[in-house]
């Protein structure tokens, strides 16, 4: 009988995702060993406060150096969140020869290029399947397979919390209740403002764009409108004319100009649109390539689903896998002109006409703007509480509720 190869893993973080990684290995260890020939052993986890985890079942430490040591752990899993100290720890691990698996899109959005370069120089792996779309196997099929021919556009729902909340608000929960439930289920970021404002989706989009086209974009450069202004009343008005709202991240390549346009916006779409049918915290990505259109769909948040993506990276990295490098010489750049679109501006059931708005009224309390930048719309919304702005996913099908 072949001896199992033992792989020692140091967990940085023992929250929603860290605990779920431990649970997967505890409950499915024999299955994983039988399929992979690897015994994945958790040697310990870094936390701030060990007293909060009396039943951890693995050694806990508050000293990162206990795990950032290749004599202790072969692979480090970073599931702390945030930029620091995650950046320092990932860097230290790779500097002294440990491979890293992370779910942290924030640190990757800001420092992904430098970290990938460090991994390449040190001959270790930096794997991050769980950082985009949680448990959905998205990066591997996109980067190892679909992006082997030119990618022309990406349209995606990349945040589980907001998708869950939009569904929950349609089912009768108010905004605060829907958010609390998403937090309780482990979908939201430690600071849920990043989910609601669209920043979390921006970070994931920035990551995708770097990996697919080699363009390094600062998250601040991406036009974004979140879901903060959406209420059950606004969503109910949409539903009455057969529309649902999703927070959609888009990257569109303008081949003739060599530019890519990016935006994250709430978009209204017919109930038969694939994104409209996404349940709970599900995510989806639609990719247009030189060989056709492809769609991937699956759970975008949640401990176990995300831990599954971490596990997939662990098994591959333990077998010597190195994720594909982003293209080195970007042939495309970020479009210099800001994204402009027509927006629908609308209030809830009893919202008055928005005063002093020169835009064309579409129906009672609905107004269609001329093409505007996201900054212009955000500025208008900040001065008109109670109103929301959405764009159309498929503008030619615009409806009216009289
Ligand atoms: N939750 C999800 O569905 C998904 C999350 N992610 C990403 O995974 C990462 C982890 O998320 P999640 O598990 O939800 O986060 P949690 O907030 O639930 O857990 C964070 C863990 O990290 C520990 N921690 C945080 N900061 C420090 C620090 N400075 N020193 C030591 N320990 C620290 C916390 O310790 P303590 O327990 O003592 O508080 C906690 O155990 C994030 O990057 C997130 O964006 C990605 C996809 C999906
Ligand atoms: N807060 C994130 C977690 C996964 O990335 C989300 O809701 O998508």
PDB file of N, CA and C in Angstrom, residues 133-212:
ATOM      1  N   UNK A 133     -16.001  34.701  -6.116  1.00  0.00           N
ATOM      2  CA  UNK A 133     -17.198  33.852  -6.197  1.00  0.00           C
ATOM      3  C   UNK A 133     -17.173  32.679  -5.216  1.00  0.00           C
ATOM      4  N   UNK A 134     -16.497  32.862  -4.075  1.00  0.00           N
ATOM      5  CA  UNK A 134     -16.578  31.899  -2.972  1.00  0.00           C
ATOM      6  C   UNK A 134     -16.342  30.467  -3.412  1.00  0.00           C
ATOM      7  N   UNK A 135     -17.381  29.649  -3.314  1.00  0.00           N
ATOM      8  CA  UNK A 135     -17.234  28.227  -3.589  1.00  0.00           C
ATOM      9  C   UNK A 135     -17.360  27.854  -5.052  1.00  0.00           C
ATOM     10  N   UNK A 136     -17.669  28.800  -5.923  1.00  0.00           N
ATOM     11  CA  UNK A 136     -17.837  28.452  -7.337  1.00  0.00           C
ATOM     12  C   UNK A 136     -16.465  28.272  -7.980  1.00  0.00           C
ATOM     13  N   UNK A 137     -16.217  27.121  -8.601  1.00  0.00           N
ATOM     14  CA  UNK A 137     -14.941  26.957  -9.302  1.00  0.00           C
ATOM     15  C   UNK A 137     -14.933  27.878 -10.508  1.00  0.00           C
ATOM     16  N   UNK A 138     -14.315  29.029 -10.359  1.00  0.00           N
ATOM     17  CA  UNK A 138     -14.427  30.061 -11.379  1.00  0.00           C
ATOM     18  C   UNK A 138     -13.058  30.420 -11.960  1.00  0.00           C
ATOM     19  N   UNK A 139     -12.077  30.712 -11.065  1.00  0.00           N
ATOM     20  CA  UNK A 139     -10.780  31.163 -11.578  1.00  0.00           C
ATOM     21  C   UNK A 139     -10.103  30.062 -12.394  1.00  0.00           C
ATOM     22  N   UNK A 140     -10.137  28.838 -11.884  1.00  0.00           N
ATOM     23  CA  UNK A 140      -9.414  27.779 -12.579  1.00  0.00           C
ATOM     24  C   UNK A 140      -9.985  27.546 -13.986  1.00  0.00           C
ATOM     25  N   UNK A 141     -11.316  27.323 -14.126  1.00  0.00           N
ATOM     26  CA  UNK A 141     -11.812  27.145 -15.490  1.00  0.00           C
ATOM     27  C   UNK A 141     -11.627  28.385 -16.361  1.00  0.00           C
ATOM     28  N   UNK A 142     -11.728  29.572 -15.742  1.00  0.00           N
ATOM     29  CA  UNK A 142     -11.574  30.792 -16.544  1.00  0.00           C
ATOM     30  C   UNK A 142     -10.134  30.934 -17.035  1.00  0.00           C
ATOM     31  N   UNK A 143      -9.175  30.801 -16.105  1.00  0.00           N
ATOM     32  CA  UNK A 143      -7.795  31.128 -16.453  1.00  0.00           C
ATOM     33  C   UNK A 143      -7.063  29.974 -17.128  1.00  0.00           C
ATOM     34  N   UNK A 144      -7.346  28.721 -16.680  1.00  0.00           N
ATOM     35  CA  UNK A 144      -6.629  27.589 -17.280  1.00  0.00           C
ATOM     36  C   UNK A 144      -7.277  27.144 -18.584  1.00  0.00           C
ATOM     37  N   UNK A 145      -8.515  27.559 -18.810  1.00  0.00           N
ATOM     38  CA  UNK A 145      -9.252  26.986 -19.937  1.00  0.00           C
ATOM     39  C   UNK A 145      -9.795  28.092 -20.860  1.00  0.00           C
ATOM     40  N   UNK A 146     -10.792  28.857 -20.348  1.00  0.00           N
ATOM     41  CA  UNK A 146     -11.490  29.795 -21.234  1.00  0.00           C
ATOM     42  C   UNK A 146     -10.564  30.881 -21.771  1.00  0.00           C
ATOM     43  N   UNK A 147      -9.662  31.384 -20.941  1.00  0.00           N
ATOM     44  CA  UNK A 147      -8.824  32.510 -21.364  1.00  0.00           C
ATOM     45  C   UNK A 147      -7.650  32.071 -22.243  1.00  0.00           C
ATOM     46  N   UNK A 148      -7.678  30.819 -22.708  1.00  0.00           N
ATOM     47  CA  UNK A 148      -6.645  30.401 -23.655  1.00  0.00           C
ATOM     48  C   UNK A 148      -6.876  31.039 -25.017  1.00  0.00           C
ATOM     49  N   UNK A 149      -8.109  31.486 -25.280  1.00  0.00           N
ATOM     50  CA  UNK A 149      -8.353  32.330 -26.458  1.00  0.00           C
ATOM     51  C   UNK A 149      -8.826  33.687 -25.933  1.00  0.00           C
ATOM     52  N   UNK A 150      -8.807  34.747 -26.782  1.00  0.00           N
ATOM     53  CA  UNK A 150      -9.135  36.087 -26.266  1.00  0.00           C
ATOM     54  C   UNK A 150     -10.494  36.147 -25.571  1.00  0.00           C
ATOM     55  N   UNK A 151     -10.521  36.874 -24.460  1.00  0.00           N
ATOM     56  CA  UNK A 151     -11.772  37.122 -23.727  1.00  0.00           C
ATOM     57  C   UNK A 151     -12.229  38.535 -24.096  1.00  0.00           C
ATOM     58  N   UNK A 152     -13.494  38.668 -24.513  1.00  0.00           N
ATOM     59  CA  UNK A 152     -14.004  39.970 -24.965  1.00  0.00           C
ATOM     60  C   UNK A 152     -14.814  40.690 -23.888  1.00  0.00           C
ATOM     61  N   UNK A 153     -15.499  39.920 -23.056  1.00  0.00           N
ATOM     62  CA  UNK A 153     -16.254  40.602 -21.994  1.00  0.00           C
ATOM     63  C   UNK A 153     -16.553  39.640 -20.861  1.00  0.00           C
ATOM     64  N   UNK A 154     -16.757  40.257 -19.689  1.00  0.00           N
ATOM     65  CA  UNK A 154     -17.151  39.517 -18.493  1.00  0.00           C
ATOM     66  C   UNK A 154     -18.322  40.265 -17.886  1.00  0.00           C
ATOM     67  N   UNK A 155     -19.365  39.545 -17.575  1.00  0.00           N
ATOM     68  CA  UNK A 155     -20.498  40.139 -16.871  1.00  0.00           C
ATOM     69  C   UNK A 155     -20.817  39.178 -15.734  1.00  0.00           C
ATOM     70  N   UNK A 156     -20.859  39.698 -14.495  1.00  0.00           N
ATOM     71  CA  UNK A 156     -20.914  38.742 -13.391  1.00  0.00           C
ATOM     72  C   UNK A 156     -21.603  39.302 -12.157  1.00  0.00           C
ATOM     73  N   UNK A 157     -22.256  38.410 -11.441  1.00  0.00           N
ATOM     74  CA  UNK A 157     -22.713  38.706 -10.077  1.00  0.00           C
ATOM     75  C   UNK A 157     -21.644  38.119  -9.167  1.00  0.00           C
ATOM     76  N   UNK A 158     -20.928  38.983  -8.454  1.00  0.00           N
ATOM     77  CA  UNK A 158     -19.737  38.520  -7.720  1.00  0.00           C
ATOM     78  C   UNK A 158     -19.846  38.709  -6.221  1.00  0.00           C
ATOM     79  N   UNK A 159     -21.010  39.152  -5.732  1.00  0.00           N
ATOM     80  CA  UNK A 159     -21.136  39.321  -4.280  1.00  0.00           C
ATOM     81  C   UNK A 159     -22.339  38.554  -3.767  1.00  0.00           C
ATOM     82  N   UNK A 160     -22.081  37.615  -2.855  1.00  0.00           N
ATOM     83  CA  UNK A 160     -23.152  36.766  -2.343  1.00  0.00           C
ATOM     84  C   UNK A 160     -24.089  37.489  -1.395  1.00  0.00           C
ATOM     85  N   UNK A 161     -23.517  38.360  -0.562  1.00  0.00           N
ATOM     86  CA  UNK A 161     -24.335  39.057   0.434  1.00  0.00           C
ATOM     87  C   UNK A 161     -25.433  39.887  -0.231  1.00  0.00           C
ATOM     88  N   UNK A 162     -25.045  40.677  -1.240  1.00  0.00           N
ATOM     89  CA  UNK A 162     -26.046  41.545  -1.869  1.00  0.00           C
ATOM     90  C   UNK A 162     -27.065  40.721  -2.654  1.00  0.00           C
ATOM     91  N   UNK A 163     -26.612  39.632  -3.277  1.00  0.00           N
ATOM     92  CA  UNK A 163     -27.589  38.801  -3.990  1.00  0.00           C
ATOM     93  C   UNK A 163     -28.599  38.206  -3.016  1.00  0.00           C
ATOM     94  N   UNK A 164     -28.071  37.741  -1.870  1.00  0.00           N
ATOM     95  CA  UNK A 164     -28.953  37.198  -0.833  1.00  0.00           C
ATOM     96  C   UNK A 164     -29.929  38.275  -0.355  1.00  0.00           C
ATOM     97  N   UNK A 165     -29.418  39.489  -0.123  1.00  0.00           N
ATOM     98  CA  UNK A 165     -30.277  40.554   0.409  1.00  0.00           C
ATOM     99  C   UNK A 165     -31.343  40.987  -0.599  1.00  0.00           C
ATOM    100  N   UNK A 166     -30.994  41.047  -1.875  1.00  0.00           N
ATOM    101  CA  UNK A 166     -31.987  41.441  -2.885  1.00  0.00           C
ATOM    102  C   UNK A 166     -33.117  40.408  -2.930  1.00  0.00           C
ATOM    103  N   UNK A 167     -32.753  39.122  -2.850  1.00  0.00           N
ATOM    104  CA  UNK A 167     -33.781  38.081  -2.803  1.00  0.00           C
ATOM    105  C   UNK A 167     -34.619  38.210  -1.535  1.00  0.00           C
ATOM    106  N   UNK A 168     -33.925  38.416  -0.388  1.00  0.00           N
ATOM    107  CA  UNK A 168     -34.638  38.453   0.891  1.00  0.00           C
ATOM    108  C   UNK A 168     -35.572  39.663   0.965  1.00  0.00           C
ATOM    109  N   UNK A 169     -35.152  40.800   0.397  1.00  0.00           N
ATOM    110  CA  UNK A 169     -36.020  41.985   0.421  1.00  0.00           C
ATOM    111  C   UNK A 169     -37.241  41.793  -0.484  1.00  0.00           C
ATOM    112  N   UNK A 170     -37.076  41.045  -1.559  1.00  0.00           N
ATOM    113  CA  UNK A 170     -38.251  40.742  -2.398  1.00  0.00           C
ATOM    114  C   UNK A 170     -39.221  39.830  -1.654  1.00  0.00           C
ATOM    115  N   UNK A 171     -38.670  39.046  -0.716  1.00  0.00           N
ATOM    116  CA  UNK A 171     -39.527  38.104   0.026  1.00  0.00           C
ATOM    117  C   UNK A 171     -40.091  38.710   1.297  1.00  0.00           C
ATOM    118  N   UNK A 172     -39.849  40.004   1.544  1.00  0.00           N
ATOM    119  CA  UNK A 172     -40.533  40.669   2.645  1.00  0.00           C
ATOM    120  C   UNK A 172     -39.661  41.185   3.771  1.00  0.00           C
ATOM    121  N   UNK A 173     -38.368  40.853   3.777  1.00  0.00           N
ATOM    122  CA  UNK A 173     -37.507  41.398   4.839  1.00  0.00           C
ATOM    123  C   UNK A 173     -37.156  42.842   4.506  1.00  0.00           C
ATOM    124  N   UNK A 174     -36.989  43.672   5.562  1.00  0.00           N
ATOM    125  CA  UNK A 174     -36.497  45.014   5.262  1.00  0.00           C
ATOM    126  C   UNK A 174     -34.974  44.962   5.130  1.00  0.00           C
ATOM    127  N   UNK A 175     -34.396  46.102   4.752  1.00  0.00           N
ATOM    128  CA  UNK A 175     -32.960  46.133   4.445  1.00  0.00           C
ATOM    129  C   UNK A 175     -32.128  45.643   5.637  1.00  0.00           C
ATOM    130  N   UNK A 176     -32.429  46.183   6.821  1.00  0.00           N
ATOM    131  CA  UNK A 176     -31.621  45.842   8.006  1.00  0.00           C
ATOM    132  C   UNK A 176     -31.781  44.365   8.363  1.00  0.00           C
ATOM    133  N   UNK A 177     -33.004  43.850   8.261  1.00  0.00           N
ATOM    134  CA  UNK A 177     -33.227  42.421   8.565  1.00  0.00           C
ATOM    135  C   UNK A 177     -32.453  41.534   7.579  1.00  0.00           C
ATOM    136  N   UNK A 178     -32.514  41.921   6.296  1.00  0.00           N
ATOM    137  CA  UNK A 178     -31.828  41.111   5.272  1.00  0.00           C
ATOM    138  C   UNK A 178     -30.326  41.110   5.527  1.00  0.00           C
ATOM    139  N   UNK A 179     -29.776  42.265   5.905  1.00  0.00           N
ATOM    140  CA  UNK A 179     -28.341  42.333   6.183  1.00  0.00           C
ATOM    141  C   UNK A 179     -27.983  41.480   7.401  1.00  0.00           C
ATOM    142  N   UNK A 180     -28.802  41.607   8.455  1.00  0.00           N
ATOM    143  CA  UNK A 180     -28.511  40.820   9.670  1.00  0.00           C
ATOM    144  C   UNK A 180     -28.506  39.326   9.360  1.00  0.00           C
ATOM    145  N   UNK A 181     -29.464  38.905   8.525  1.00  0.00           N
ATOM    146  CA  UNK A 181     -29.520  37.472   8.214  1.00  0.00           C
ATOM    147  C   UNK A 181     -28.278  37.034   7.404  1.00  0.00           C
ATOM    148  N   UNK A 182     -27.865  37.897   6.460  1.00  0.00           N
ATOM    149  CA  UNK A 182     -26.662  37.573   5.662  1.00  0.00           C
ATOM    150  C   UNK A 182     -25.441  37.476   6.569  1.00  0.00           C
ATOM    151  N   UNK A 183     -25.391  38.343   7.576  1.00  0.00           N
ATOM    152  CA  UNK A 183     -24.259  38.284   8.513  1.00  0.00           C
ATOM    153  C   UNK A 183     -24.302  37.006   9.339  1.00  0.00           C
ATOM    154  N   UNK A 184     -25.528  36.685   9.809  1.00  0.00           N
ATOM    155  CA  UNK A 184     -25.670  35.486  10.638  1.00  0.00           C
ATOM    156  C   UNK A 184     -25.264  34.222   9.870  1.00  0.00           C
ATOM    157  N   UNK A 185     -25.538  34.224   8.567  1.00  0.00           N
ATOM    158  CA  UNK A 185     -25.227  33.039   7.759  1.00  0.00           C
ATOM    159  C   UNK A 185     -23.763  33.016   7.299  1.00  0.00           C
ATOM    160  N   UNK A 186     -23.003  34.043   7.695  1.00  0.00           N
ATOM    161  CA  UNK A 186     -21.558  34.039   7.390  1.00  0.00           C
ATOM    162  C   UNK A 186     -21.226  34.508   5.986  1.00  0.00           C
ATOM    163  N   UNK A 187     -22.154  35.211   5.315  1.00  0.00           N
ATOM    164  CA  UNK A 187     -21.891  35.654   3.945  1.00  0.00           C
ATOM    165  C   UNK A 187     -21.158  36.992   3.904  1.00  0.00           C
ATOM    166  N   UNK A 188     -21.434  37.863   4.883  1.00  0.00           N
ATOM    167  CA  UNK A 188     -20.955  39.246   4.778  1.00  0.00           C
ATOM    168  C   UNK A 188     -19.502  39.368   5.225  1.00  0.00           C
ATOM    169  N   UNK A 189     -18.848  40.432   4.745  1.00  0.00           N
ATOM    170  CA  UNK A 189     -17.499  40.749   5.207  1.00  0.00           C
ATOM    171  C   UNK A 189     -17.560  41.195   6.665  1.00  0.00           C
ATOM    172  N   UNK A 190     -16.395  41.191   7.329  1.00  0.00           N
ATOM    173  CA  UNK A 190     -16.344  41.683   8.707  1.00  0.00           C
ATOM    174  C   UNK A 190     -16.891  43.112   8.746  1.00  0.00           C
ATOM    175  N   UNK A 191     -16.551  43.917   7.730  1.00  0.00           N
ATOM    176  CA  UNK A 191     -17.185  45.225   7.558  1.00  0.00           C
ATOM    177  C   UNK A 191     -18.144  45.104   6.378  1.00  0.00           C
ATOM    178  N   UNK A 192     -19.451  44.932   6.645  1.00  0.00           N
ATOM    179  CA  UNK A 192     -20.376  44.664   5.537  1.00  0.00           C
ATOM    180  C   UNK A 192     -20.545  45.854   4.595  1.00  0.00           C
ATOM    181  N   UNK A 193     -20.004  47.014   4.998  1.00  0.00           N
ATOM    182  CA  UNK A 193     -20.035  48.171   4.104  1.00  0.00           C
ATOM    183  C   UNK A 193     -19.402  47.845   2.759  1.00  0.00           C
ATOM    184  N   UNK A 194     -18.392  46.971   2.761  1.00  0.00           N
ATOM    185  CA  UNK A 194     -17.724  46.608   1.508  1.00  0.00           C
ATOM    186  C   UNK A 194     -18.669  45.829   0.588  1.00  0.00           C
ATOM    187  N   UNK A 195     -19.564  45.043   1.167  1.00  0.00           N
ATOM    188  CA  UNK A 195     -20.553  44.326   0.355  1.00  0.00           C
ATOM    189  C   UNK A 195     -21.583  45.311  -0.203  1.00  0.00           C
ATOM    190  N   UNK A 196     -22.148  46.131   0.695  1.00  0.00           N
ATOM    191  CA  UNK A 196     -23.274  46.992   0.323  1.00  0.00           C
ATOM    192  C   UNK A 196     -22.871  48.062  -0.688  1.00  0.00           C
ATOM    193  N   UNK A 197     -21.662  48.588  -0.531  1.00  0.00           N
ATOM    194  CA  UNK A 197     -21.211  49.667  -1.411  1.00  0.00           C
ATOM    195  C   UNK A 197     -20.744  49.166  -2.771  1.00  0.00           C
ATOM    196  N   UNK A 198     -20.653  47.854  -2.938  1.00  0.00           N
ATOM    197  CA  UNK A 198     -20.162  47.286  -4.192  1.00  0.00           C
ATOM    198  C   UNK A 198     -18.644  47.123  -4.210  1.00  0.00           C
ATOM    199  N   UNK A 199     -17.939  47.584  -3.146  1.00  0.00           N
ATOM    200  CA  UNK A 199     -16.477  47.507  -3.148  1.00  0.00           C
ATOM    201  C   UNK A 199     -15.969  46.066  -3.203  1.00  0.00           C
ATOM    202  N   UNK A 200     -16.662  45.162  -2.518  1.00  0.00           N
ATOM    203  CA  UNK A 200     -16.219  43.768  -2.542  1.00  0.00           C
ATOM    204  C   UNK A 200     -16.270  43.225  -3.977  1.00  0.00           C
ATOM    205  N   UNK A 201     -17.339  43.567  -4.703  1.00  0.00           N
ATOM    206  CA  UNK A 201     -17.445  43.122  -6.104  1.00  0.00           C
ATOM    207  C   UNK A 201     -16.374  43.807  -6.949  1.00  0.00           C
ATOM    208  N   UNK A 202     -16.080  45.080  -6.650  1.00  0.00           N
ATOM    209  CA  UNK A 202     -15.022  45.791  -7.376  1.00  0.00           C
ATOM    210  C   UNK A 202     -13.692  45.058  -7.208  1.00  0.00           C
ATOM    211  N   UNK A 203     -13.386  44.670  -5.957  1.00  0.00           N
ATOM    212  CA  UNK A 203     -12.098  43.990  -5.704  1.00  0.00           C
ATOM    213  C   UNK A 203     -12.005  42.703  -6.527  1.00  0.00           C
ATOM    214  N   UNK A 204     -13.101  41.973  -6.596  1.00  0.00           N
ATOM    215  CA  UNK A 204     -13.085  40.721  -7.356  1.00  0.00           C
ATOM    216  C   UNK A 204     -12.949  41.007  -8.853  1.00  0.00           C
ATOM    217  N   UNK A 205     -13.615  42.068  -9.320  1.00  0.00           N
ATOM    218  CA  UNK A 205     -13.520  42.418 -10.741  1.00  0.00           C
ATOM    219  C   UNK A 205     -12.081  42.820 -11.091  1.00  0.00           C
ATOM    220  N   UNK A 206     -11.460  43.607 -10.219  1.00  0.00           N
ATOM    221  CA  UNK A 206     -10.080  44.042 -10.433  1.00  0.00           C
ATOM    222  C   UNK A 206      -9.153  42.825 -10.553  1.00  0.00           C
ATOM    223  N   UNK A 207      -9.419  41.854  -9.688  1.00  0.00           N
ATOM    224  CA  UNK A 207      -8.634  40.616  -9.720  1.00  0.00           C
ATOM    225  C   UNK A 207      -8.799  39.869 -11.047  1.00  0.00           C
ATOM    226  N   UNK A 208     -10.056  39.750 -11.482  1.00  0.00           N
ATOM    227  CA  UNK A 208     -10.331  39.046 -12.739  1.00  0.00           C
ATOM    228  C   UNK A 208      -9.664  39.747 -13.910  1.00  0.00           C
ATOM    229  N   UNK A 209      -9.769  41.078 -13.924  1.00  0.00           N
ATOM    230  CA  UNK A 209      -9.243  41.846 -15.044  1.00  0.00           C
ATOM    231  C   UNK A 209      -7.719  41.710 -15.116  1.00  0.00           C
ATOM    232  N   UNK A 210      -7.092  41.686 -13.948  1.00  0.00           N
ATOM    233  CA  UNK A 210      -5.629  41.516 -13.940  1.00  0.00           C
ATOM    234  C   UNK A 210      -5.248  40.133 -14.465  1.00  0.00           C
ATOM    235  N   UNK A 211      -5.983  39.129 -14.009  1.00  0.00           N
ATOM    236  CA  UNK A 211      -5.630  37.763 -14.402  1.00  0.00           C
ATOM    237  C   UNK A 211      -5.936  37.490 -15.865  1.00  0.00           C
ATOM    238  N   UNK A 212      -7.013  38.090 -16.390  1.00  0.00           N
ATOM    239  CA  UNK A 212      -7.416  37.796 -17.764  1.00  0.00           C
ATOM    240  C   UNK A 212      -6.646  38.651 -18.765  1.00  0.00           C
TER     241      UNK A 212
END
